[in-house]
PDB file of C-alpha atoms in Angstrom:
ATOM      1  CA  MET A   1       0.040  -0.010   0.160  1.00  0.00           C
ATOM      2  CA  PRO A   2       1.364   3.404  -0.841  1.00  0.00           C
ATOM      3  CA  LYS A   3       2.391   5.411   2.392  1.00  0.00           C
ATOM      4  CA  LEU A   4       0.564   8.331   2.770  1.00  0.00           C
ATOM      5  CA  GLU A   5       1.083  10.940   5.889  1.00  0.00           C
ATOM      6  CA  ARG A   6      -1.862  11.860   7.986  1.00  0.00           C
ATOM      7  CA  TYR A   7      -3.703  14.856   6.504  1.00  0.00           C
ATOM      8  CA  THR A   8      -2.619  18.228   7.926  1.00  0.00           C
ATOM      9  CA  TYR A   9      -2.597  21.605   6.309  1.00  0.00           C
ATOM     10  CA  THR A  10       0.793  22.505   4.961  1.00  0.00           C
ATOM     11  CA  GLY A  11       0.043  25.458   2.760  1.00  0.00           C
ATOM     12  CA  PRO A  12      -0.852  25.750  -0.891  1.00  0.00           C
ATOM     13  CA  VAL A  13       0.135  23.708  -3.753  1.00  0.00           C
ATOM     14  CA  ASP A  14       3.218  25.163  -5.549  1.00  0.00           C
ATOM     15  CA  ASN A  15       1.695  25.660  -9.267  1.00  0.00           C
ATOM     16  CA  THR A  16       5.130  26.379 -10.620  1.00  0.00           C
ATOM     17  CA  VAL A  17       6.209  22.945 -10.383  1.00  0.00           C
ATOM     18  CA  ILE A  18       6.478  20.970 -13.463  1.00  0.00           C
ATOM     19  CA  PRO A  19       4.839  17.530 -13.045  1.00  0.00           C
ATOM     20  CA  ASP A  20       6.968  14.585 -13.872  1.00  0.00           C
ATOM     21  CA  LYS A  21       4.693  12.615 -16.351  1.00  0.00           C
ATOM     22  CA  SER A  22       6.897   9.594 -16.319  1.00  0.00           C
ATOM     23  CA  LYS A  23       4.930   8.845 -13.031  1.00  0.00           C
ATOM     24  CA  LEU A  24       2.032   8.058 -15.092  1.00  0.00           C
ATOM     25  CA  LYS A  25       3.591   5.267 -17.365  1.00  0.00           C
ATOM     26  CA  GLY A  26       1.780   2.166 -17.036  1.00  0.00           C
ATOM     27  CA  LYS A  27      -0.702   3.404 -14.488  1.00  0.00           C
ATOM     28  CA  SER A  28      -4.424   2.529 -14.789  1.00  0.00           C
ATOM     29  CA  VAL A  29      -6.542   5.490 -14.954  1.00  0.00           C
ATOM     30  CA  ILE A  30     -10.370   5.686 -15.243  1.00  0.00           C
ATOM     31  CA  VAL A  31     -11.955   8.928 -16.333  1.00  0.00           C
ATOM     32  CA  THR A  32     -15.874   9.354 -16.123  1.00  0.00           C
ATOM     33  CA  GLY A  33     -17.281  11.727 -18.672  1.00  0.00           C
ATOM     34  CA  GLY A  34     -14.264  11.116 -20.773  1.00  0.00           C
ATOM     35  CA  ALA A  35     -15.699  11.353 -24.084  1.00  0.00           C
ATOM     36  CA  ASN A  36     -16.141  15.143 -24.484  1.00  0.00           C
ATOM     37  CA  GLY A  37     -14.960  18.594 -23.124  1.00  0.00           C
ATOM     38  CA  ILE A  38     -12.667  18.531 -20.457  1.00  0.00           C
ATOM     39  CA  GLY A  39     -12.758  14.899 -19.870  1.00  0.00           C
ATOM     40  CA  GLU A  40     -11.671  14.133 -23.357  1.00  0.00           C
ATOM     41  CA  ALA A  41      -8.676  16.512 -22.933  1.00  0.00           C
ATOM     42  CA  LEU A  42      -7.694  14.673 -19.726  1.00  0.00           C
ATOM     43  CA  VAL A  43      -8.030  11.402 -21.389  1.00  0.00           C
ATOM     44  CA  ARG A  44      -5.814  12.297 -24.335  1.00  0.00           C
ATOM     45  CA  SER A  45      -3.168  13.727 -22.153  1.00  0.00           C
ATOM     46  CA  LEU A  46      -3.095  10.562 -20.075  1.00  0.00           C
ATOM     47  CA  VAL A  47      -2.641   8.211 -22.958  1.00  0.00           C
ATOM     48  CA  ALA A  48       0.186  10.657 -24.314  1.00  0.00           C
ATOM     49  CA  ALA A  49       1.927   9.984 -20.975  1.00  0.00           C
ATOM     50  CA  ASP A  50       1.695   6.156 -21.405  1.00  0.00           C
ATOM     51  CA  ALA A  51      -1.164   5.605 -18.921  1.00  0.00           C
ATOM     52  CA  PHE A  52      -3.774   2.990 -19.672  1.00  0.00           C
ATOM     53  CA  VAL A  53      -6.994   4.852 -19.720  1.00  0.00           C
ATOM     54  CA  THR A  54     -10.633   3.541 -19.338  1.00  0.00           C
ATOM     55  CA  ILE A  55     -13.213   5.969 -20.556  1.00  0.00           C
ATOM     56  CA  GLY A  56     -16.625   5.955 -18.947  1.00  0.00           C
ATOM     57  CA  ASP A  57     -19.451   7.761 -20.592  1.00  0.00           C
ATOM     58  CA  ASN A  58     -22.919   7.535 -21.802  1.00  0.00           C
ATOM     59  CA  ASN A  59     -21.790   8.868 -25.277  1.00  0.00           C
ATOM     60  CA  VAL A  60     -21.136   5.532 -27.072  1.00  0.00           C
ATOM     61  CA  SER A  61     -20.269   6.839 -30.586  1.00  0.00           C
ATOM     62  CA  ARG A  62     -17.903   9.434 -29.443  1.00  0.00           C
ATOM     63  CA  GLY A  63     -16.312   7.345 -26.767  1.00  0.00           C
ATOM     64  CA  GLU A  64     -15.729   4.392 -29.007  1.00  0.00           C
ATOM     65  CA  GLU A  65     -14.411   6.813 -31.666  1.00  0.00           C
ATOM     66  CA  ILE A  66     -11.702   8.272 -29.039  1.00  0.00           C
ATOM     67  CA  ALA A  67     -10.583   4.963 -27.712  1.00  0.00           C
ATOM     68  CA  LYS A  68     -10.136   3.642 -31.304  1.00  0.00           C
ATOM     69  CA  GLU A  69      -8.101   6.875 -32.269  1.00  0.00           C
ATOM     70  CA  LEU A  70      -5.968   6.444 -29.205  1.00  0.00           C
ATOM     71  CA  GLY A  71      -5.107   2.615 -29.476  1.00  0.00           C
ATOM     72  CA  LEU A  72      -4.366  -0.007 -27.046  1.00  0.00           C
ATOM     73  CA  ASN A  73      -3.762   2.345 -24.022  1.00  0.00           C
ATOM     74  CA  ALA A  74      -7.544   3.445 -24.320  1.00  0.00           C
ATOM     75  CA  GLN A  75     -10.703   1.573 -23.875  1.00  0.00           C
ATOM     76  CA  PHE A  76     -14.288   2.902 -23.806  1.00  0.00           C
ATOM     77  CA  ILE A  77     -16.965   1.478 -21.500  1.00  0.00           C
ATOM     78  CA  LYS A  78     -20.396   2.770 -21.737  1.00  0.00           C
ATOM     79  CA  CYS A  79     -21.321   3.907 -18.285  1.00  0.00           C
ATOM     80  CA  ASP A  80     -24.271   5.628 -16.792  1.00  0.00           C
ATOM     81  CA  ILE A  81     -22.840   6.952 -13.477  1.00  0.00           C
ATOM     82  CA  LEU A  82     -25.987   6.769 -11.774  1.00  0.00           C
ATOM     83  CA  SER A  83     -26.050   2.911 -12.451  1.00  0.00           C
ATOM     84  CA  TRP A  84     -24.008   1.144  -9.737  1.00  0.00           C
ATOM     85  CA  ASP A  85     -23.590  -1.895 -11.950  1.00  0.00           C
ATOM     86  CA  ASP A  86     -22.500   0.186 -14.937  1.00  0.00           C
ATOM     87  CA  GLN A  87     -19.629   1.560 -12.647  1.00  0.00           C
ATOM     88  CA  VAL A  88     -18.882  -1.860 -11.394  1.00  0.00           C
ATOM     89  CA  SER A  89     -18.334  -2.972 -14.826  1.00  0.00           C
ATOM     90  CA  MET A  90     -16.169   0.056 -15.675  1.00  0.00           C
ATOM     91  CA  PHE A  91     -13.977  -0.547 -12.720  1.00  0.00           C
ATOM     92  CA  GLU A  92     -13.688  -4.239 -13.708  1.00  0.00           C
ATOM     93  CA  ALA A  93     -12.719  -3.369 -17.212  1.00  0.00           C
ATOM     94  CA  ALA A  94     -10.097  -0.994 -15.949  1.00  0.00           C
ATOM     95  CA  GLN A  95      -8.499  -3.432 -13.665  1.00  0.00           C
ATOM     96  CA  ASN A  96      -8.579  -6.195 -16.345  1.00  0.00           C
ATOM     97  CA  ASN A  97      -7.126  -3.885 -19.041  1.00  0.00           C
ATOM     98  CA  SER A  98      -4.181  -2.745 -16.799  1.00  0.00           C
ATOM     99  CA  PRO A  99      -0.791  -4.414 -17.237  1.00  0.00           C
ATOM    100  CA  HIS A 100      -0.412  -4.706 -13.241  1.00  0.00           C
ATOM    101  CA  LYS A 101      -4.220  -5.621 -12.668  1.00  0.00           C
ATOM    102  CA  SER A 102      -4.723  -2.548 -10.908  1.00  0.00           C
ATOM    103  CA  VAL A 103      -6.660   0.787 -10.606  1.00  0.00           C
ATOM    104  CA  ASP A 104      -4.461   3.528  -9.642  1.00  0.00           C
ATOM    105  CA  ILE A 105      -5.941   6.878 -10.711  1.00  0.00           C
ATOM    106  CA  VAL A 106      -9.779   7.648 -10.640  1.00  0.00           C
ATOM    107  CA  ILE A 107     -10.998  11.001 -12.075  1.00  0.00           C
ATOM    108  CA  ALA A 108     -14.678  11.471 -11.291  1.00  0.00           C
ATOM    109  CA  ASN A 109     -15.183  14.027 -13.959  1.00  0.00           C
ATOM    110  CA  ALA A 110     -18.821  13.146 -14.952  1.00  0.00           C
ATOM    111  CA  GLY A 111     -21.369  15.814 -14.410  1.00  0.00           C
ATOM    112  CA  ILE A 112     -24.104  18.077 -15.739  1.00  0.00           C
ATOM    113  CA  GLY A 113     -24.835  21.628 -15.425  1.00  0.00           C
ATOM    114  CA  ARG A 114     -27.496  24.254 -15.780  1.00  0.00           C
ATOM    115  CA  GLY A 115     -27.975  23.673 -19.420  1.00  0.00           C
ATOM    116  CA  THR A 116     -29.972  20.516 -18.679  1.00  0.00           C
ATOM    117  CA  GLY A 117     -32.591  22.699 -16.668  1.00  0.00           C
ATOM    118  CA  ASP A 118     -32.513  23.715 -13.041  1.00  0.00           C
ATOM    119  CA  SER A 119     -35.529  22.144 -11.407  1.00  0.00           C
ATOM    120  CA  LEU A 120     -35.044  24.066  -8.181  1.00  0.00           C
ATOM    121  CA  PHE A 121     -34.704  27.369  -9.774  1.00  0.00           C
ATOM    122  CA  LYS A 122     -37.885  27.157 -11.997  1.00  0.00           C
ATOM    123  CA  LEU A 123     -40.713  29.026 -10.694  1.00  0.00           C
ATOM    124  CA  ASP A 124     -43.973  27.227 -11.350  1.00  0.00           C
ATOM    125  CA  ASP A 125     -47.657  28.575 -11.362  1.00  0.00           C
ATOM    126  CA  CYS A 126     -48.516  29.230  -7.689  1.00  0.00           C
ATOM    127  CA  ASN A 127     -52.078  28.761  -8.758  1.00  0.00           C
ATOM    128  CA  GLY A 128     -51.484  25.343  -9.705  1.00  0.00           C
ATOM    129  CA  PRO A 129     -50.168  22.323  -7.828  1.00  0.00           C
ATOM    130  CA  PRO A 130     -46.769  22.163  -6.490  1.00  0.00           C
ATOM    131  CA  VAL A 131     -44.422  20.516  -9.014  1.00  0.00           C
ATOM    132  CA  LYS A 132     -41.854  17.961  -7.729  1.00  0.00           C
ATOM    133  CA  PRO A 133     -38.294  18.838  -9.031  1.00  0.00           C
ATOM    134  CA  ALA A 134     -36.424  16.337 -10.911  1.00  0.00           C
ATOM    135  CA  LEU A 135     -33.077  17.096  -9.189  1.00  0.00           C
ATOM    136  CA  MET A 136     -31.254  15.251 -12.111  1.00  0.00           C
ATOM    137  CA  ILE A 137     -28.278  17.730 -11.688  1.00  0.00           C
ATOM    138  CA  ALA A 138     -27.963  16.930  -7.903  1.00  0.00           C
ATOM    139  CA  GLN A 139     -28.369  13.077  -8.536  1.00  0.00           C
ATOM    140  CA  VAL A 140     -25.737  13.006 -11.350  1.00  0.00           C
ATOM    141  CA  ASN A 141     -23.181  15.322  -9.507  1.00  0.00           C
ATOM    142  CA  ILE A 142     -23.650  14.001  -6.086  1.00  0.00           C
ATOM    143  CA  LEU A 143     -24.788  10.457  -6.168  1.00  0.00           C
ATOM    144  CA  GLY A 144     -22.777   9.415  -9.147  1.00  0.00           C
ATOM    145  CA  THR A 145     -19.683  10.677  -7.851  1.00  0.00           C
ATOM    146  CA  MET A 146     -20.235   8.966  -4.459  1.00  0.00           C
ATOM    147  CA  TYR A 147     -20.696   5.737  -6.352  1.00  0.00           C
ATOM    148  CA  THR A 148     -17.329   6.399  -8.045  1.00  0.00           C
ATOM    149  CA  TRP A 149     -15.714   7.143  -4.976  1.00  0.00           C
ATOM    150  CA  LYS A 150     -17.184   4.075  -3.154  1.00  0.00           C
ATOM    151  CA  LEU A 151     -15.958   1.746  -5.954  1.00  0.00           C
ATOM    152  CA  ALA A 152     -12.460   3.647  -6.206  1.00  0.00           C
ATOM    153  CA  ALA A 153     -11.928   2.901  -2.557  1.00  0.00           C
ATOM    154  CA  HIS A 154     -12.680  -0.818  -3.043  1.00  0.00           C
ATOM    155  CA  TYR A 155     -10.558  -1.228  -6.122  1.00  0.00           C
ATOM    156  CA  PHE A 156      -7.576   0.719  -5.029  1.00  0.00           C
ATOM    157  CA  ARG A 157      -7.255  -1.656  -2.080  1.00  0.00           C
ATOM    158  CA  LYS A 158      -7.037  -4.498  -4.684  1.00  0.00           C
ATOM    159  CA  GLN A 159      -3.934  -3.338  -6.197  1.00  0.00           C
ATOM    160  CA  PRO A 160      -0.796  -5.515  -6.051  1.00  0.00           C
ATOM    161  CA  ASP A 161       1.513  -4.613  -3.068  1.00  0.00           C
ATOM    162  CA  ASP A 162       3.907  -2.413  -5.139  1.00  0.00           C
ATOM    163  CA  VAL A 163       5.499   0.758  -4.075  1.00  0.00           C
ATOM    164  CA  GLU A 164       5.192   2.133  -7.579  1.00  0.00           C
ATOM    165  CA  ARG A 165       1.320   2.028  -7.323  1.00  0.00           C
ATOM    166  CA  ASP A 166      -0.702   5.052  -6.461  1.00  0.00           C
ATOM    167  CA  ARG A 167      -4.103   5.708  -5.189  1.00  0.00           C
ATOM    168  CA  SER A 168      -5.364   8.964  -6.429  1.00  0.00           C
ATOM    169  CA  PHE A 169      -8.973  10.074  -6.601  1.00  0.00           C
ATOM    170  CA  ILE A 170      -9.495  13.496  -8.480  1.00  0.00           C
ATOM    171  CA  ILE A 171     -12.915  15.009  -8.535  1.00  0.00           C
ATOM    172  CA  THR A 172     -13.793  17.743 -11.198  1.00  0.00           C
ATOM    173  CA  GLY A 173     -15.601  20.236  -8.976  1.00  0.00           C
ATOM    174  CA  SER A 174     -16.402  23.919  -9.686  1.00  0.00           C
ATOM    175  CA  MET A 175     -15.442  27.451  -8.774  1.00  0.00           C
ATOM    176  CA  GLY A 176     -19.122  27.389  -8.132  1.00  0.00           C
ATOM    177  CA  SER A 177     -18.472  25.859  -4.789  1.00  0.00           C
ATOM    178  CA  TYR A 178     -16.624  28.993  -3.649  1.00  0.00           C
ATOM    179  CA  THR A 179     -18.928  31.613  -4.826  1.00  0.00           C
ATOM    180  CA  ASP A 180     -22.624  32.440  -5.095  1.00  0.00           C
ATOM    181  CA  SER A 181     -24.088  31.546  -8.509  1.00  0.00           C
ATOM    182  CA  PRO A 182     -27.603  32.906  -8.907  1.00  0.00           C
ATOM    183  CA  GLY A 183     -29.666  30.897 -11.374  1.00  0.00           C
ATOM    184  CA  SER A 184     -27.731  27.568 -10.830  1.00  0.00           C
ATOM    185  CA  TRP A 185     -29.089  26.355  -7.615  1.00  0.00           C
ATOM    186  CA  GLU A 186     -28.825  22.762  -8.095  1.00  0.00           C
ATOM    187  CA  TYR A 187     -25.348  22.689  -9.792  1.00  0.00           C
ATOM    188  CA  THR A 188     -23.904  25.000  -7.216  1.00  0.00           C
ATOM    189  CA  ALA A 189     -25.148  22.928  -4.078  1.00  0.00           C
ATOM    190  CA  SER A 190     -24.042  19.860  -5.893  1.00  0.00           C
ATOM    191  CA  LYS A 191     -20.315  21.190  -6.153  1.00  0.00           C
ATOM    192  CA  HIS A 192     -20.458  22.287  -2.862  1.00  0.00           C
ATOM    193  CA  ALA A 193     -21.436  18.672  -1.917  1.00  0.00           C
ATOM    194  CA  VAL A 194     -18.439  17.122  -3.800  1.00  0.00           C
ATOM    195  CA  LYS A 195     -16.047  19.591  -2.231  1.00  0.00           C
ATOM    196  CA  GLY A 196     -17.409  18.695   1.161  1.00  0.00           C
ATOM    197  CA  LEU A 197     -16.866  15.142   0.280  1.00  0.00           C
ATOM    198  CA  MET A 198     -13.197  15.712  -0.332  1.00  0.00           C
ATOM    199  CA  ARG A 199     -12.649  17.794   2.915  1.00  0.00           C
ATOM    200  CA  THR A 200     -14.111  14.948   5.227  1.00  0.00           C
ATOM    201  CA  VAL A 201     -12.632  11.992   3.093  1.00  0.00           C
ATOM    202  CA  ARG A 202      -9.094  13.526   3.411  1.00  0.00           C
ATOM    203  CA  ARG A 203      -9.327  13.033   7.017  1.00  0.00           C
ATOM    204  CA  SER A 204      -9.459   9.216   6.810  1.00  0.00           C
ATOM    205  CA  SER A 205      -8.428   8.132   3.450  1.00  0.00           C
ATOM    206  CA  TRP A 206      -4.583   8.714   4.053  1.00  0.00           C
ATOM    207  CA  SER A 207      -4.709   5.612   6.298  1.00  0.00           C
ATOM    208  CA  GLN A 208      -5.565   3.381   3.221  1.00  0.00           C
ATOM    209  CA  GLY A 209      -2.833   5.157   1.120  1.00  0.00           C
ATOM    210  CA  ILE A 210      -5.632   7.007  -0.791  1.00  0.00           C
ATOM    211  CA  ARG A 211      -5.265  10.708  -1.562  1.00  0.00           C
ATOM    212  CA  ILE A 212      -8.258  12.896  -2.616  1.00  0.00           C
ATOM    213  CA  ASN A 213      -8.130  16.272  -4.427  1.00  0.00           C
ATOM    214  CA  VAL A 214     -10.547  18.618  -6.446  1.00  0.00           C
ATOM    215  CA  LEU A 215     -10.136  20.307  -9.618  1.00  0.00           C
ATOM    216  CA  ALA A 216     -12.396  23.390  -9.729  1.00  0.00           C
ATOM    217  CA  PRO A 217     -12.977  24.908 -13.136  1.00  0.00           C
ATOM    218  CA  TYR A 218     -14.226  28.424 -13.613  1.00  0.00           C
ATOM    219  CA  TYR A 219     -15.545  29.131 -17.105  1.00  0.00           C
ATOM    220  CA  VAL A 220     -13.582  26.753 -19.527  1.00  0.00           C
ATOM    221  CA  LYS A 221     -13.889  27.216 -23.398  1.00  0.00           C
ATOM    222  CA  SER A 222     -15.777  24.400 -24.869  1.00  0.00           C
ATOM    223  CA  ALA A 223     -17.071  23.403 -28.237  1.00  0.00           C
ATOM    224  CA  ILE A 224     -20.415  22.414 -26.555  1.00  0.00           C
ATOM    225  CA  ARG A 225     -21.211  26.111 -25.732  1.00  0.00           C
ATOM    226  CA  THR A 226     -22.486  28.176 -28.778  1.00  0.00           C
ATOM    227  CA  PRO A 227     -20.477  31.268 -30.005  1.00  0.00           C
ATOM    228  CA  GLU A 228     -23.417  33.410 -29.100  1.00  0.00           C
ATOM    229  CA  MET A 229     -23.112  32.163 -25.287  1.00  0.00           C
ATOM    230  CA  GLU A 230     -19.511  32.615 -25.313  1.00  0.00           C
ATOM    231  CA  ALA A 231     -19.823  36.207 -26.496  1.00  0.00           C
ATOM    232  CA  PHE A 232     -22.441  36.924 -23.954  1.00  0.00           C
ATOM    233  CA  ILE A 233     -20.175  35.443 -21.141  1.00  0.00           C
ATOM    234  CA  TYR A 234     -17.190  37.393 -22.350  1.00  0.00           C
ATOM    235  CA  GLY A 235     -19.290  40.654 -22.442  1.00  0.00           C
ATOM    236  CA  HIS A 236     -19.741  40.229 -18.745  1.00  0.00           C
ATOM    237  CA  GLY A 237     -15.880  40.307 -17.998  1.00  0.00           C
ATOM    238  CA  VAL A 238     -15.276  36.684 -17.833  1.00  0.00           C
ATOM    239  CA  ARG A 239     -11.897  35.477 -18.915  1.00  0.00           C
ATOM    240  CA  MET A 240     -12.086  31.880 -19.760  1.00  0.00           C
ATOM    241  CA  ALA A 241      -9.812  29.076 -18.979  1.00  0.00           C
ATOM    242  CA  THR A 242      -8.945  26.351 -21.665  1.00  0.00           C
ATOM    243  CA  PRO A 243      -9.084  22.450 -21.359  1.00  0.00           C
ATOM    244  CA  GLU A 244      -5.349  22.698 -21.371  1.00  0.00           C
ATOM    245  CA  ASP A 245      -5.400  24.644 -18.150  1.00  0.00           C
ATOM    246  CA  CYS A 246      -7.434  21.786 -16.625  1.00  0.00           C
ATOM    247  CA  VAL A 247      -4.967  19.142 -18.059  1.00  0.00           C
ATOM    248  CA  ALA A 248      -1.973  21.097 -16.454  1.00  0.00           C
ATOM    249  CA  ALA A 249      -3.762  21.132 -12.955  1.00  0.00           C
ATOM    250  CA  MET A 250      -4.810  17.607 -13.410  1.00  0.00           C
ATOM    251  CA  MET A 251      -1.190  16.408 -14.193  1.00  0.00           C
ATOM    252  CA  ARG A 252       0.140  18.282 -11.048  1.00  0.00           C
ATOM    253  CA  LEU A 253      -2.232  16.267  -9.005  1.00  0.00           C
ATOM    254  CA  ALA A 254      -1.917  12.922 -10.723  1.00  0.00           C
ATOM    255  CA  CYS A 255       1.942  13.055 -10.741  1.00  0.00           C
ATOM    256  CA  ASP A 256       2.638  14.078  -7.079  1.00  0.00           C
ATOM    257  CA  ARG A 257       1.960  11.624  -4.449  1.00  0.00           C
ATOM    258  CA  THR A 258       2.454  14.211  -1.862  1.00  0.00           C
ATOM    259  CA  ILE A 259      -0.529  16.323  -2.739  1.00  0.00           C
ATOM    260  CA  ASN A 260      -3.561  15.302  -0.754  1.00  0.00           C
ATOM    261  CA  GLY A 261      -6.689  17.224   0.383  1.00  0.00           C
ATOM    262  CA  HIS A 262      -6.404  20.241  -1.917  1.00  0.00           C
ATOM    263  CA  SER A 263      -8.449  22.270  -4.530  1.00  0.00           C
ATOM    264  CA  LEU A 264      -7.135  23.686  -7.609  1.00  0.00           C
ATOM    265  CA  ILE A 265      -9.032  26.336  -9.162  1.00  0.00           C
ATOM    266  CA  ILE A 266      -8.765  26.572 -13.008  1.00  0.00           C
ATOM    267  CA  VAL A 267      -8.673  30.355 -13.794  1.00  0.00           C
ATOM    268  CA  GLY A 268      -6.706  30.386 -17.071  1.00  0.00           C
ATOM    269  CA  GLU A 269      -3.541  32.207 -18.111  1.00  0.00           C
ATOM    270  CA  ALA A 270      -5.183  35.640 -18.028  1.00  0.00           C
ATOM    271  CA  GLU A 271      -5.489  35.337 -14.339  1.00  0.00           C
ATOM    272  CA  CYS A 272      -2.356  33.149 -13.678  1.00  0.00           C
ATOM    273  CA  LYS A 273       0.546  32.221 -15.826  1.00  0.00           C
ATOM    274  CA  GLU A 274       0.133  28.449 -15.019  1.00  0.00           C
ATOM    275  CA  GLY A 275      -3.678  28.442 -15.642  1.00  0.00           C
ATOM    276  CA  TYR A 276      -4.437  27.209 -12.441  1.00  0.00           C
ATOM    277  CA  ARG A 277      -3.698  27.859  -8.640  1.00  0.00           C
ATOM    278  CA  ASP A 278      -4.649  26.521  -5.232  1.00  0.00           C
ATOM    279  CA  ALA A 279      -7.895  27.556  -3.880  1.00  0.00           C
ATOM    280  CA  GLU A 280      -6.471  28.078  -0.519  1.00  0.00           C
ATOM    281  CA  ASN A 281     -10.029  27.983   0.883  1.00  0.00           C
ATOM    282  CA  ASP A 282     -10.184  24.563   2.371  1.00  0.00           C
ATOM    283  CA  ASP A 283      -8.813  24.882   5.723  1.00  0.00           C
ATOM    284  CA  HIS A 284      -9.556  26.706   8.962  1.00  0.00           C
ATOM    285  CA  THR A 285      -6.408  28.162  10.134  1.00  0.00           C
ATOM    286  CA  GLU A 286      -7.499  30.493  12.810  1.00  0.00           C
ATOM    287  CA  GLY A 287     -10.333  31.629  14.854  1.00  0.00           C
ATOM    288  CA  PHE A 288     -13.712  30.081  15.809  1.00  0.00           C
ATOM    289  CA  PHE A 289     -13.898  27.564  12.986  1.00  0.00           C
ATOM    290  CA  LYS A 290     -10.449  26.195  13.615  1.00  0.00           C
ATOM    291  CA  GLU A 291     -11.441  25.616  17.261  1.00  0.00           C
ATOM    292  CA  VAL A 292     -14.465  23.667  16.313  1.00  0.00           C
ATOM    293  CA  GLN A 293     -12.633  21.877  13.578  1.00  0.00           C
ATOM    294  CA  ASP A 294      -9.906  20.787  16.041  1.00  0.00           C
ATOM    295  CA  ARG A 295     -12.653  19.703  18.676  1.00  0.00           C
ATOM    296  CA  LEU A 296     -14.279  17.581  15.714  1.00  0.00           C
ATOM    297  CA  LEU A 297     -11.118  15.855  14.950  1.00  0.00           C
ATOM    298  CA  ARG A 298     -10.621  15.009  18.768  1.00  0.00           C
ATOM    299  CA  ILE A 299     -14.091  13.518  19.030  1.00  0.00           C
ATOM    300  CA  ASN A 300     -14.482  11.580  15.859  1.00  0.00           C
ATOM    301  CA  LEU A 301     -11.596   9.251  16.632  1.00  0.00           C
ATOM    302  CA  GLY A 302     -12.682   6.302  14.294  1.00  0.00           C
ATOM    303  CA  GLU A 303      -9.732   5.059  12.178  1.00  0.00           C
ATOM    304  CA  TRP A 304     -10.481   4.026   8.444  1.00  0.00           C
ATOM    305  CA  SER A 305      -8.056   1.202   9.031  1.00  0.00           C
ATOM    306  CA  GLU A 306      -7.800  -2.455   8.013  1.00  0.00           C
ATOM    307  CA  GLU A 307      -8.272  -3.274  11.831  1.00  0.00           C
ATOM    308  CA  GLY A 308     -11.396  -1.076  11.700  1.00  0.00           C
ATOM    309  CA  ILE A 309     -12.748  -2.903   8.719  1.00  0.00           C
ATOM    310  CA  LYS A 310     -12.082  -6.337  10.239  1.00  0.00           C
ATOM    311  CA  LYS A 311     -13.777  -5.140  13.588  1.00  0.00           C
ATOM    312  CA  GLU A 312     -16.766  -3.892  11.741  1.00  0.00           C
ATOM    313  CA  SER A 313     -16.812  -7.167   9.659  1.00  0.00           C
ATOM    314  CA  ARG A 314     -16.753  -9.221  12.757  1.00  0.00           C
ATOM    315  CA  LYS A 315     -19.656  -7.139  14.109  1.00  0.00           C
ATOM    316  CA  VAL A 316     -21.933  -7.877  11.019  1.00  0.00           C
ATOM    317  CA  ASP A 317     -21.222 -11.560  10.923  1.00  0.00           C
ATOM    318  CA  SER A 318     -22.275 -11.846  14.536  1.00  0.00           C
ATOM    319  CA  GLU A 319     -25.520 -10.091  14.092  1.00  0.00           C
TER     320      GLU A 319
END
């Protein structure tokens, strides 16, 4: 099992460090939502670094096209991330296609935004009956990501006991989890949720050698967005990042085993030469909330360890 120190705040990630991409050679990587946009850019960069990449996506035609183009180091598995069985099949395929029969890095990138329709934000006719919200954005972004995390923790622990292995879980979050974003209620709430997942998981996952981090894009140029919409966004002073900025941040997280419990915000070269920087907003370092946080860390003493797992198993067997 990879050795990882207990999570403590050590200051922001240095975004000027150039990642050593040789660390990715032969690694088995899963990218959900890898058939377009940011996910596709991540997949291409990982294959270029000689990783074995499993693309999980609902877009069969595009996913198969990308996998065929990229060759033997890429495979496509049709996956609805709200389907537990689909995700299990994706993880099994990744493990089986790996030269070391391992899953080393999982990028929980799949998600949807306001473009699908925000069922919380919509005002219905107050003279009619209340309309139950679909909450599809919340389901995909929260439940789907939680399924991916649960499976990643399981398959990471099935790795060969090899010091070269890594156990890295990366969530594609959003700058929306740090700011008010009127009109995107479901999306913003869901991205706050996955950031919260990272912040609590990092306190235990180190004991299993698993590190967890977040990519938090701002506006990123995308072929999916119409030129008219991009012009509208630019007209409001937004300076967009690019998929390459997301790749740079992902590489920083994927290649450096010392990084755990951080969020990297993707702001683009106009805001920062490297295109990304540490959010520096995921830890309480002074004042009331630090006192509360320290108290909670003393109270919640349960260890996410092999002994704890065995103890829980014995408890279940006896019931």
